[in-house]
Amino acid sequence: MDELKRRLETYRKLGLKLTPQRLAILEYLENTREHPSAEDIYNALKERFPSMSFATVYNTLEVLVERGLVKELGIDPSKKRFDSFTHPHHHFICRKCGKILDVERNFDITIPAELSDCEVTNFQVVFEGLCRDCKKTD
Ligand code: ZN
Ligand code: MN
């Protein structure tokens, strides 16, 4: 199945109205490892879709997050960032330029005693600091 057909099928399963804008948003997210914000996505696509509003991008992202196709990251204090890479992984965020990098390794952690009566289903490690580029110029 080619990429477009797969994307169409995904939207159909979600019961979402298929619009070229929505397809482009999903395509954009699947093809970047940059963890874009809603603004980044809007700016990247507005030339191709001059009539698309920021609200369309935002609402589409909300639906994609709700249906588990995209993850919303709360690690950037200035704005929500989005990740189409939904399998469990960890992140590094540069505190100067805001770049987010994937950290794909397993950390062996022990569930802390104070959570023993909770059901822990996930955890995320967030590394913070300066990325390679910002470290050079700091
Ligand atoms: Zn940086
Ligand atoms: Mn990621």
Coordinates of C-alpha atoms and ligand atoms in Angstrom, one line a residue:
M1 CA 0.0 0.0 0.0
D2 CA 1.4 3.4 -0.9
E3 CA 1.8 6.2 1.6
L4 CA -1.2 8.2 0.4
K5 CA -3.5 5.2 0.5
R6 CA -2.3 4.3 4.0
R7 CA -3.0 7.8 5.2
L8 CA -6.4 7.9 3.6
E9 CA -7.2 4.5 5.3
T10 CA -6.0 5.9 8.7
Y11 CA -8.3 8.9 8.4
R12 CA -11.2 6.7 7.3
K13 CA -10.7 4.5 10.3
L14 CA -10.8 7.5 12.5
G15 CA -14.0 8.7 11.0
L16 CA -12.4 12.0 10.0
K17 CA -13.4 14.0 7.0
L18 CA -10.7 13.7 4.4
T19 CA -9.4 17.0 3.3
P20 CA -6.1 17.7 1.5
Q21 CA -5.1 19.9 4.4
R22 CA -5.5 17.2 7.0
L23 CA -3.6 14.7 4.9
A24 CA -0.8 17.3 4.5
I25 CA -0.6 17.8 8.3
L26 CA -0.3 14.1 8.9
E27 CA 2.3 13.8 6.1
Y28 CA 4.3 16.7 7.5
L29 CA 4.4 15.1 11.0
E30 CA 5.3 11.7 9.7
N31 CA 8.2 13.1 7.7
T32 CA 9.9 15.2 10.3
R33 CA 11.9 14.3 13.5
E34 CA 11.8 18.0 14.6
H35 CA 8.9 17.9 17.0
P36 CA 7.1 20.9 15.5
S37 CA 4.6 23.2 17.2
A38 CA 1.2 23.9 15.7
E39 CA 2.7 27.2 14.4
D40 CA 5.6 25.4 12.7
I41 CA 3.2 23.1 10.9
Y42 CA 0.9 26.0 9.9
N43 CA 3.8 28.0 8.6
A44 CA 5.2 25.1 6.6
L45 CA 1.9 24.4 4.9
K46 CA 0.2 27.8 4.4
E47 CA 1.9 28.4 1.1
R48 CA 0.5 25.2 -0.3
F49 CA -2.9 25.8 1.3
P50 CA -3.5 29.6 1.5
S51 CA -7.0 29.2 2.6
M52 CA -6.2 26.9 5.6
S53 CA -6.6 28.6 9.0
F54 CA -4.5 28.1 12.0
A55 CA -7.6 26.7 13.8
T56 CA -7.8 23.9 11.2
V57 CA -4.2 22.9 12.0
Y58 CA -4.8 23.1 15.7
N59 CA -8.1 21.2 15.6
T60 CA -6.7 18.5 13.4
L61 CA -3.7 18.1 15.8
E62 CA -6.2 17.7 18.7
V63 CA -8.0 15.0 16.9
L64 CA -4.8 13.2 16.0
V65 CA -3.6 13.3 19.6
E66 CA -7.0 12.1 20.9
R67 CA -6.9 9.1 18.5
G68 CA -3.3 8.3 19.5
L69 CA -1.8 9.0 16.1
V70 CA 0.3 11.8 17.3
K71 CA 1.8 12.5 20.8
E72 CA 1.6 15.9 22.4
L73 CA 4.8 16.8 24.3
G74 CA 4.7 19.1 27.3
I75 CA 8.4 19.4 27.7
D76 CA 8.8 22.8 26.0
P77 CA 7.4 25.4 28.4
S78 CA 6.8 27.9 25.6
K79 CA 4.5 25.8 23.4
K80 CA 3.1 22.4 22.8
R81 CA 5.2 20.3 20.5
F82 CA 4.0 17.3 18.5
D83 CA 5.5 13.9 17.7
S84 CA 4.2 11.3 15.2
F85 CA 6.7 8.8 16.6
T86 CA 4.3 7.2 19.0
H87 CA 6.2 4.3 20.4
P88 CA 7.7 4.9 23.8
H89 CA 10.9 7.0 23.7
H90 CA 12.6 9.7 25.6
H91 CA 13.7 13.3 24.7
F92 CA 16.4 15.9 25.0
I93 CA 15.4 19.5 24.8
C94 CA 17.9 22.3 24.2
R95 CA 17.1 25.2 26.6
K96 CA 18.5 27.8 24.2
C97 CA 17.1 26.9 20.8
G98 CA 14.3 24.6 21.8
K99 CA 15.5 21.7 19.6
I100 CA 14.1 18.4 20.7
L101 CA 16.0 15.2 20.0
D102 CA 14.8 11.6 20.4
V103 CA 16.5 9.4 22.9
E104 CA 15.9 5.8 22.0
R105 CA 17.1 3.6 24.7
N106 CA 15.6 1.7 27.6
F107 CA 16.2 3.0 31.0
D108 CA 15.8 0.5 33.8
I109 CA 13.9 2.2 36.5
T110 CA 12.3 0.9 39.7
I111 CA 8.8 2.1 40.4
P112 CA 9.2 4.3 43.5
A113 CA 7.5 3.1 46.7
E114 CA 5.2 6.1 46.9
L115 CA 3.6 4.9 43.7
S116 CA 3.1 1.3 44.7
D117 CA -0.7 1.6 44.9
C118 CA -0.9 3.3 41.5
E119 CA -0.8 1.6 38.1
V120 CA 2.1 3.1 36.3
T121 CA 1.8 2.6 32.5
N122 CA 4.5 4.9 31.2
F123 CA 7.3 7.1 32.2
Q124 CA 9.4 9.6 30.3
V125 CA 13.0 10.8 30.8
V126 CA 13.7 14.3 29.7
F127 CA 17.3 15.5 29.3
E128 CA 17.8 19.2 29.3
G129 CA 20.8 21.3 28.3
L130 CA 22.5 22.8 25.3
C131 CA 22.4 21.0 21.9
R132 CA 25.7 20.6 19.9
D133 CA 25.1 23.9 17.9
C134 CA 24.2 26.0 20.9
K135 CA 27.1 24.6 23.0
K136 CA 29.5 25.9 20.4
T137 CA 28.2 29.4 20.4
D138 CA 27.4 29.8 24.1
Ligands
ZN1 ZN 20.2 24.4 20.7
MN2 MN 10.1 12.1 19.8

